[in-house]
Coordinates of C-alpha atoms and ligand atoms in Angstrom, one line a residue:
M1 CA -28.0 145.9 119.8
L2 CA -25.5 145.9 122.5
A3 CA -24.2 148.8 124.7
G4 CA -20.7 148.2 123.4
G5 CA -18.9 147.2 126.4
L6 CA -20.1 143.9 127.2
Y7 CA -17.5 141.8 128.7
E8 CA -17.4 138.2 129.8
R9 CA -14.7 136.0 131.4
T10 CA -14.3 132.8 128.8
S11 CA -12.1 130.6 131.3
G12 CA -14.8 129.5 133.8
A13 CA -12.8 129.6 136.8
A14 CA -15.6 128.5 138.9
G15 CA -15.7 130.5 142.3
Q16 CA -12.9 132.3 141.6
P17 CA -13.5 136.4 141.8
L18 CA -10.8 137.0 139.2
G19 CA -10.4 135.4 135.7
S20 CA -9.8 136.7 132.2
Y21 CA -12.3 138.7 130.7
Q22 CA -13.0 138.9 127.0
R23 CA -14.5 141.6 125.1
R24 CA -17.7 140.4 123.3
A25 CA -18.8 143.7 121.4
P26 CA -16.6 145.9 119.1
E27 CA -16.3 148.9 121.0
R28 CA -14.4 151.6 118.9
T29 CA -16.6 152.6 116.1
V30 CA -15.8 154.8 113.2
L31 CA -18.3 157.4 115.0
H32 CA -16.5 156.6 118.2
E33 CA -13.5 157.7 116.9
L34 CA -14.8 160.5 114.8
V35 CA -16.1 162.1 118.0
A36 CA -13.4 161.3 119.9
R37 CA -10.6 162.7 117.4
H38 CA -12.6 165.6 116.0
A39 CA -15.1 167.1 118.7
Q40 CA -12.8 169.0 120.7
S41 CA -11.8 170.8 117.3
M42 CA -15.3 171.4 116.0
L43 CA -16.3 172.9 119.3
A44 CA -13.0 175.3 119.8
E45 CA -13.7 176.3 115.7
L46 CA -17.3 177.0 116.5
R47 CA -16.7 179.1 119.9
H48 CA -13.7 180.8 117.6
A49 CA -16.6 181.8 115.1
D50 CA -18.9 182.9 117.7
P51 CA -18.8 186.6 118.9
D52 CA -20.1 186.0 122.4
G53 CA -17.8 183.2 122.6
G54 CA -20.1 180.4 123.7
G55 CA -20.3 177.9 120.7
L56 CA -22.6 175.4 120.5
P57 CA -25.2 174.8 123.5
R58 CA -24.3 172.8 126.3
Y59 CA -26.5 169.9 125.7
V60 CA -24.8 169.2 122.4
E61 CA -21.0 169.0 124.6
R62 CA -23.0 166.9 126.9
E63 CA -24.4 164.6 124.3
L64 CA -20.9 164.3 122.7
A65 CA -19.3 163.5 126.0
A66 CA -22.0 161.3 127.3
Y67 CA -21.5 159.2 124.1
L68 CA -17.8 159.0 124.3
R69 CA -18.3 157.3 127.8
C70 CA -20.9 154.8 126.7
G71 CA -20.1 151.4 126.8
I72 CA -16.5 152.2 128.3
L73 CA -15.8 150.2 131.3
A74 CA -13.2 152.5 132.8
H75 CA -16.2 155.0 133.6
G76 CA -18.0 152.7 135.6
F77 CA -19.7 149.4 135.2
T78 CA -22.0 146.8 137.1
R79 CA -20.1 143.3 138.0
V80 CA -22.6 140.0 137.6
R81 CA -22.0 136.7 139.1
C82 CA -24.0 133.6 138.0
Q83 CA -25.3 131.7 141.1
T84 CA -24.9 128.1 139.3
C85 CA -21.8 128.3 137.8
H86 CA -20.2 131.1 139.7
D87 CA -19.1 132.7 136.0
E88 CA -18.3 136.3 136.1
M89 CA -19.4 139.5 133.8
V90 CA -18.9 143.1 133.6
V91 CA -21.1 145.4 132.0
A92 CA -20.0 149.0 131.2
F93 CA -22.9 151.6 131.8
S94 CA -24.8 153.2 128.8
C95 CA -25.4 156.8 128.2
K96 CA -29.3 156.4 127.8
R97 CA -29.0 159.4 125.0
R98 CA -31.2 160.0 121.9
G99 CA -29.3 162.4 120.0
L100 CA -26.0 160.4 118.7
C101 CA -25.3 157.3 120.6
P102 CA -26.0 154.6 117.9
S103 CA -26.5 151.8 120.5
C104 CA -28.6 153.9 122.8
T105 CA -30.8 155.4 119.9
S106 CA -31.4 151.6 118.3
R107 CA -32.3 150.5 121.9
R108 CA -35.1 153.5 122.4
M109 CA -36.4 152.6 119.0
A110 CA -36.9 148.9 119.7
D111 CA -37.9 149.8 123.2
T112 CA -40.7 152.6 121.9
A113 CA -42.3 150.4 118.9
A114 CA -42.6 147.3 121.3
H115 CA -44.3 149.3 123.9
L116 CA -46.7 151.0 121.0
V117 CA -47.4 147.3 119.5
D118 CA -47.9 145.8 122.9
R119 CA -49.5 148.1 125.1
V120 CA -50.9 150.8 123.4
L121 CA -52.1 150.4 119.6
P122 CA -55.5 147.8 119.6
A123 CA -55.8 145.5 116.6
A124 CA -56.9 147.7 113.5
P125 CA -54.9 148.3 110.3
Y126 CA -53.0 151.1 110.4
R127 CA -51.8 153.8 108.1
Q128 CA -48.8 155.7 108.0
W129 CA -48.9 159.7 107.2
V130 CA -45.7 161.9 106.9
F131 CA -45.7 165.2 106.5
T132 CA -42.8 167.3 105.3
V133 CA -41.9 171.2 105.4
P134 CA -39.8 173.1 103.0
K135 CA -36.6 174.1 104.4
P136 CA -37.2 177.5 106.1
L137 CA -39.8 176.2 108.0
R138 CA -37.6 173.1 108.8
L139 CA -34.9 175.4 110.7
V140 CA -38.1 177.3 112.6
L141 CA -39.2 174.0 113.9
A142 CA -35.6 172.6 114.7
R143 CA -35.4 175.8 116.7
N144 CA -38.5 176.4 118.2
P145 CA -40.1 173.6 120.0
A146 CA -43.8 175.4 120.2
W147 CA -43.7 175.1 116.7
T148 CA -43.0 171.6 116.5
R149 CA -45.3 171.0 119.0
W150 CA -48.0 173.1 117.2
T151 CA -47.5 171.7 113.9
G152 CA -47.3 168.1 115.0
A153 CA -51.0 168.6 116.5
L154 CA -52.0 170.6 113.5
V155 CA -51.8 167.4 111.1
V156 CA -53.4 165.1 113.6
R157 CA -56.5 167.1 113.9
A158 CA -56.7 167.9 110.2
I159 CA -56.4 163.8 109.6
G160 CA -58.9 163.2 112.6
A161 CA -60.8 166.0 111.2
W162 CA -61.3 164.6 107.6
Q163 CA -62.1 160.5 109.7
R164 CA -64.7 162.0 111.6
R165 CA -66.6 163.6 108.6
V166 CA -66.1 160.2 106.6
A167 CA -67.3 158.4 109.7
R168 CA -70.4 160.8 110.4
K169 CA -71.3 160.6 106.7
R170 CA -71.5 156.6 107.0
G171 CA -73.8 157.0 110.2
L172 CA -71.5 156.2 112.9
P173 CA -72.2 158.8 115.8
T174 CA -69.3 160.1 117.6
P175 CA -66.4 158.6 116.2
R176 CA -62.8 158.9 118.0
T177 CA -59.5 158.9 116.2
G178 CA -56.0 159.1 117.3
A179 CA -52.6 159.2 116.6
V180 CA -49.1 158.4 117.4
T181 CA -46.8 160.8 116.3
F182 CA -42.9 160.6 115.4
V183 CA -41.1 163.9 114.9
Q184 CA -38.2 162.8 113.0
R185 CA -35.5 165.8 113.0
F186 CA -33.4 163.8 110.1
G187 CA -33.6 163.2 106.6
G188 CA -32.1 160.2 104.8
L189 CA -28.6 161.8 104.2
V190 CA -27.6 163.0 107.7
N191 CA -29.4 166.3 107.2
L192 CA -31.6 168.2 109.2
N193 CA -35.2 167.8 108.3
V194 CA -37.8 168.1 110.7
H195 CA -40.7 166.3 109.9
F196 CA -43.8 164.0 111.3
H197 CA -44.2 160.5 110.9
L198 CA -47.9 159.4 112.1
V199 CA -49.4 156.0 112.9
V200 CA -53.1 156.3 112.4
P201 CA -55.8 153.8 112.7
D202 CA -57.2 153.5 109.5
G203 CA -60.5 154.3 110.6
V204 CA -62.4 155.3 113.9
F205 CA -63.8 154.0 117.2
V206 CA -67.1 154.2 118.4
D207 CA -68.4 153.7 121.8
D208 CA -71.8 152.3 121.8
D209 CA -74.0 149.7 123.8
Q210 CA -71.6 147.0 122.9
G211 CA -68.7 148.8 124.2
L212 CA -65.5 150.5 122.2
R213 CA -65.0 149.1 118.7
F214 CA -63.2 149.7 115.5
E215 CA -64.8 150.8 112.3
L216 CA -63.0 150.8 109.0
L217 CA -63.0 153.9 106.8
P218 CA -62.7 154.0 102.8
V219 CA -59.0 154.3 101.8
P220 CA -58.2 157.7 101.5
T221 CA -58.4 158.9 97.7
N222 CA -55.6 161.3 96.1
A223 CA -58.4 164.1 96.5
D224 CA -58.7 163.5 100.3
V225 CA -55.2 163.9 100.8
L226 CA -54.4 166.9 98.6
A227 CA -57.8 168.5 100.3
I228 CA -55.9 167.9 103.9
L229 CA -52.6 169.4 102.8
D230 CA -54.1 172.5 101.4
R231 CA -56.3 172.7 104.9
L232 CA -52.9 172.3 106.5
L233 CA -51.1 175.3 104.3
R234 CA -53.6 177.4 105.2
R235 CA -53.7 177.2 108.8
I236 CA -49.7 177.5 108.8
A237 CA -49.9 180.5 106.0
R238 CA -52.1 181.9 108.6
R239 CA -50.0 181.3 111.8
L240 CA -46.5 182.2 110.0
A241 CA -48.4 185.7 109.1
M242 CA -49.6 186.1 112.5
H243 CA -46.2 185.8 114.2
A244 CA -44.6 187.7 111.5
N245 CA -46.5 190.9 111.8
A246 CA -46.2 190.1 115.9
G247 CA -42.3 190.4 115.0
A248 CA -42.1 186.9 116.5
F249 CA -39.6 185.7 114.2
E250 CA -37.0 188.5 114.9
D251 CA -36.1 186.9 118.6
D252 CA -35.6 183.5 117.0
A253 CA -33.4 184.9 113.6
R254 CA -30.9 186.3 115.8
P255 CA -27.7 184.4 114.4
D256 CA -26.0 182.2 117.0
V257 CA -23.9 179.1 116.3
L258 CA -26.3 176.7 116.6
A259 CA -28.5 178.3 114.0
Q260 CA -25.4 178.4 111.3
V261 CA -24.8 174.7 111.9
Q262 CA -28.3 173.7 111.6
A263 CA -28.4 175.8 108.4
D264 CA -25.4 173.7 107.0
A265 CA -26.9 170.5 108.0
A266 CA -30.2 171.1 106.4
T267 CA -28.4 171.4 103.0
T268 CA -29.6 168.3 101.3
W269 CA -27.0 167.2 98.6
R270 CA -30.1 167.0 95.7
S271 CA -29.6 169.0 92.5
S272 CA -32.2 171.4 91.8
T273 CA -33.1 169.2 89.0
E274 CA -34.7 166.5 91.3
T275 CA -36.9 168.5 92.7
R276 CA -40.8 168.2 91.4
A277 CA -41.7 169.7 88.2
T278 CA -45.2 171.2 89.2
V279 CA -45.8 173.2 92.2
R280 CA -48.8 171.4 93.3
G281 CA -49.8 168.2 92.7
V282 CA -50.9 164.6 93.8
E283 CA -50.2 161.1 92.8
R284 CA -50.5 157.7 94.4
L285 CA -51.5 159.2 97.8
R286 CA -48.9 161.4 97.8
A287 CA -49.8 165.3 97.6
W288 CA -47.3 168.2 97.3
C289 CA -47.4 171.8 97.1
E290 CA -44.9 174.7 97.9
G291 CA -42.1 172.4 99.4
F292 CA -44.8 171.1 101.8
S293 CA -45.9 167.2 101.3
L294 CA -48.3 164.8 102.6
H295 CA -47.8 161.0 102.3
A296 CA -50.3 158.5 102.9
G297 CA -49.6 155.4 100.5
V298 CA -48.2 152.9 103.3
V299 CA -50.5 150.9 105.2
V300 CA -50.4 147.9 107.2
A301 CA -52.9 145.2 107.5
A302 CA -54.9 144.8 111.0
H303 CA -53.3 140.7 111.5
D304 CA -49.8 141.8 110.3
R305 CA -48.5 143.0 114.1
A306 CA -45.3 142.2 113.1
A307 CA -45.4 145.1 110.1
L308 CA -46.9 147.4 112.5
E309 CA -44.0 147.0 114.8
R310 CA -41.7 147.8 111.8
L311 CA -43.9 150.8 111.0
C312 CA -43.2 152.0 114.8
R313 CA -39.5 151.4 114.4
Y314 CA -39.0 153.3 111.2
G315 CA -41.1 156.1 112.9
A316 CA -38.5 155.8 116.1
R317 CA -35.5 155.3 114.4
P318 CA -32.1 156.7 114.8
A319 CA -30.6 159.6 112.6
F320 CA -28.4 157.0 110.8
A321 CA -27.1 154.0 110.2
Q322 CA -23.5 153.8 111.9
E323 CA -22.6 150.4 109.7
R324 CA -22.6 152.9 106.5
L325 CA -19.9 155.0 108.1
A326 CA -16.2 154.5 107.1
W327 CA -13.0 156.3 106.4
T328 CA -11.4 157.2 103.3
A329 CA -7.8 156.6 102.6
D330 CA -7.3 160.3 103.1
A331 CA -8.8 160.3 106.6
R332 CA -12.3 161.6 105.5
I333 CA -15.6 160.3 106.4
A334 CA -17.7 158.4 103.7
Y335 CA -21.4 157.5 104.1
K336 CA -22.8 154.9 102.4
L337 CA -25.8 155.7 100.2
K338 CA -28.6 153.4 100.1
R339 CA -28.6 153.0 96.5
P340 CA -26.3 154.7 94.3
W341 CA -26.8 158.0 92.7
P342 CA -27.6 158.6 88.9
D343 CA -24.5 160.2 88.8
G344 CA -23.1 157.2 90.1
R345 CA -22.0 158.4 93.3
T346 CA -22.4 155.7 96.1
H347 CA -21.3 157.4 99.0
L348 CA -21.1 161.1 100.5
V349 CA -17.5 162.1 101.3
M350 CA -16.7 165.0 103.9
E351 CA -14.4 166.2 106.0
P352 CA -14.6 164.8 109.7
V353 CA -15.4 167.9 111.3
A354 CA -18.2 168.8 108.7
F355 CA -19.8 165.3 109.1
L356 CA -19.8 166.0 113.1
R357 CA -21.5 169.5 112.4
R358 CA -24.1 168.3 110.5
L359 CA -24.8 165.3 113.6
C360 CA -24.7 168.3 116.1
G361 CA -27.0 170.5 114.1
I362 CA -29.7 167.3 114.4
I363 CA -29.1 166.4 118.1
P364 CA -32.7 167.1 119.6
P365 CA -32.6 169.8 122.5
P366 CA -33.4 167.8 125.9
R367 CA -36.8 167.6 127.4
R368 CA -38.7 167.6 123.8
H369 CA -40.8 164.9 123.2
L370 CA -40.2 163.1 120.0
V371 CA -43.1 160.6 120.2
R372 CA -46.8 162.0 121.0
Y373 CA -49.9 160.4 121.8
S374 CA -53.2 162.0 120.9
G375 CA -56.4 162.0 120.4
I376 CA -58.2 158.5 121.8
F377 CA -54.3 157.8 122.8
G378 CA -53.3 160.7 124.5
P379 CA -52.6 161.1 128.0
A380 CA -55.7 162.6 129.0
S381 CA -58.1 160.1 127.1
K382 CA -61.1 158.4 129.1
D383 CA -60.7 155.9 126.4
R384 CA -57.1 154.5 127.1
H385 CA -58.3 151.7 129.4
A386 CA -60.8 150.3 127.0
L387 CA -58.5 150.5 124.2
R388 CA -56.0 148.6 126.2
A389 CA -58.5 145.3 126.1
L390 CA -58.4 145.6 122.5
V391 CA -54.5 145.3 122.0
P392 CA -53.7 141.8 120.9
T393 CA -52.0 139.7 123.4
D394 CA -51.1 136.9 120.9
R395 CA -47.3 136.9 120.6
S396 CA -47.1 134.6 117.6
H397 CA -45.6 137.5 115.2
E398 CA -42.6 137.4 117.0
A399 CA -41.0 134.0 116.4
G400 CA -41.4 134.3 112.6
D401 CA -40.3 137.4 112.0
A402 CA -36.1 137.6 111.8
R403 CA -36.2 141.4 111.8
C404 CA -37.5 141.7 115.3
T405 CA -34.4 140.1 117.0
E406 CA -34.2 143.1 120.1
P407 CA -34.8 141.5 123.0
R408 CA -38.0 142.6 124.2
P409 CA -39.0 143.5 127.9
S410 CA -42.6 142.2 127.8
Q411 CA -41.5 138.6 125.3
T412 CA -42.4 136.5 128.0
A413 CA -45.0 138.9 129.6
G414 CA -48.7 137.6 130.3
P415 CA -51.3 140.1 131.6
A416 CA -49.6 139.8 135.2
S417 CA -46.7 141.7 133.6
R418 CA -48.5 144.7 132.7
A419 CA -48.2 145.7 136.2
R420 CA -46.9 149.5 136.6
R421 CA -43.6 148.5 138.5
L422 CA -41.1 146.4 136.0
P423 CA -38.9 143.8 138.0
W424 CA -35.4 144.4 138.3
A425 CA -34.5 142.4 135.5
D426 CA -36.6 143.9 133.2
L427 CA -35.3 147.4 134.1
L428 CA -31.3 146.0 133.6
R429 CA -32.5 144.6 130.4
R430 CA -34.1 148.0 129.3
V431 CA -30.7 149.5 130.5
F432 CA -28.4 146.9 128.8
A433 CA -30.0 146.1 125.9
D434 CA -29.4 142.6 126.7
D435 CA -30.7 139.9 129.2
V436 CA -27.4 140.0 131.2
L437 CA -28.6 138.0 134.1
Q438 CA -29.3 135.5 131.9
C439 CA -26.0 133.2 132.0
P440 CA -25.6 130.6 129.3
C441 CA -25.3 127.9 131.9
G442 CA -28.9 127.9 132.3
G443 CA -28.6 129.6 135.6
R444 CA -29.2 133.0 136.9
R445 CA -26.6 136.1 137.7
C446 CA -27.2 138.5 140.5
I447 CA -25.5 142.0 140.8
V448 CA -22.2 141.5 142.9
A449 CA -21.4 145.2 142.6
I450 CA -22.1 148.5 140.9
V451 CA -18.9 150.5 140.2
T452 CA -19.3 154.3 139.6
D453 CA -16.4 155.8 141.0
P454 CA -13.9 156.2 138.0
A455 CA -10.8 155.3 140.2
L456 CA -12.0 152.3 141.8
A457 CA -13.1 151.2 137.9
R458 CA -9.8 151.3 137.2
V459 CA -8.0 149.5 139.8
L460 CA -10.5 146.6 139.3
L461 CA -10.1 146.7 135.7
A462 CA -6.5 146.4 136.3
R463 CA -6.8 143.3 138.3
F464 CA -9.3 141.7 135.8
G465 CA -6.7 142.3 133.1
L466 CA -9.0 144.6 131.1
A467 CA -8.3 147.7 129.3
T468 CA -8.3 150.7 132.0
E469 CA -8.0 153.6 129.5
P470 CA -11.1 156.1 129.8
S471 CA -12.3 157.4 126.6
T472 CA -11.6 160.8 126.6
F473 CA -11.5 163.7 123.8
A474 CA -8.2 164.4 121.7
P475 CA -7.1 167.9 122.3
A476 CA -8.4 170.5 119.6
R477 CA -6.0 170.9 117.0
A478 CA -4.8 174.5 116.6
P479 CA -6.3 176.6 114.1
P480 CA -4.9 176.2 110.8
Q481 CA -2.8 179.5 110.7
A482 CA -0.6 177.8 113.3
D483 CA 0.3 175.2 110.8
L484 CA 3.0 177.1 109.5
P485 CA 6.1 174.8 108.6
W486 CA 9.1 175.0 111.2
D487 CA 12.4 177.0 110.8
D488 CA 15.2 174.8 112.4
A489 CA 17.0 177.8 112.8
L490 CA 14.8 179.5 115.6
Ligands
LIG1 ZN1 -23.8 130.0 134.9
LIG2 ZN1 -25.1 155.2 124.6

C-alpha cells in the first residue's frame, strides 16, 4: 500500500529540474474526508461533555492530526532524481502511526509479518490460539496496560505449561516453549474488543547433544482447550477479586470522556439471540465459559511459510478495512459487512461523528507493545541465536503467492543482509512503502532534497505545478442549539 502521496513526473524532460508531475495514488479517501470534516466537531463535542473540559487524551488528537497530514505533500516531502534518465519524483512523508492511518497500519502489518517469517519463527507447524474476554473486562484491558500485559502473559504461560507437561510425558527432557502474541484492540465490526492472537509452535524445542531441535506434539483435544481455559479463568478471577478488594478499580472507574467513548465503541451490534445458548462448552477446539473463549482450531503446516506469513499478518492487521467505508446519500458513513447478516443487513450505517468516536476508542495508547515475544522467542532468551539458524532462508513461497504483494525489505536478502544496520534504500523502502529509489528506466534514483519546512514545500510545489493546499481540519460545527432558523428581520 502506498503512503497516499506518491507523485511522478509524466513527461520525461531529461535534466530539467522542473516539469509536470502527476499524482499516482488516490489521496482523499472516505476516511480522510471523515476526519477532515468531522474530527474538530467530535473533539469539541467531547470537550463540551467533559466536566473537566479536557476531552479526549492528547494522543488521540495527535493521531487524528498526524493521519490528516500523512502522505500530503504540502506538509513536507522528499525529492528524488534518477541518475540515469534524470526523471524526478516527489514523495510525501507518512505518519507512521499505528491506530488510524490505513496506509501506515497496513505497512506495519506487512513489515511485522515479514520480519517474523524471515527472522524469528523457525521451521515448524504453528497453531493460532485466540483468547477473548467478556465486555466489562475488555474495557479494563483497554484502559489498563498492566492488565493487558498480565493477561497476555497468562495465556502464554497456560499454553506453555500444557505443552511442557505433554512433552515430559513423552519423555522429552527440558522442553522449551514460546509464543508471539498480537494484542488486537478491535473486533470485526469496528468495535473495541481487546483480545489476544497467539502464534505458537505446535510443539516444543529440545536442546540436547544434537543441538536445538523441534519436536512435534499431538494436536490438542477439545478437553485440553477447555482445561486451559478453565485454568485461565481461575487465575483471572483470583486477580480480579484481589484488585477489587484492594479498591484498585475505584481509581480506574473515574468516568472520563475516553472511558465513555470506549464503552460506546465496545458495543458489538449483535442481537442477544446470537450469544451462545450454553454458558460453558467446547466444540471443534473452541472452548467458551462465562463470556471468555479460547480457540485453537487454526494451524499452518511447517512447509507453508506463506500461510504462516498470512497468519502473522492477520494478527498484526489494522482495525478496519478502509475500502469498506463509503458515504451514503444522506452523508452518513456505511461500513460494508463481510457477509450479509441473517436480517438481510449488508452495511452498518452511522452518523459520521459516531463512527469517528468508535475509531478514537480503538486507537492504542502510545508506547504500548502490540506484539510481544515470549519464552524461547523472548528478548532474554538464550536460545534466540540457535533459533535463528532454524529459520528457513528459502524465499520460494513468495513468488507463487499473490496475496503477499507488499514490497519486502529483505526480499532479495541473503544472510549478508541480516546485519543489524539496514542500508538507506531499505530504510526508505520501509518508510515510503515502495522502493522509491528504483526508476522504471532501470536506473537508481538518489535523494536531491528533503523538504520539511511547509512554507518552502508550498513554494516548490507551486513551481512543480502540484497541489499546495495543506490538509486541515474543518472547524468544529456550532452546537445544535445554534442551528435556529434565521430571522431576516434581525
Ligand atoms: Zn530513470
Ligand atoms: Zn500514515
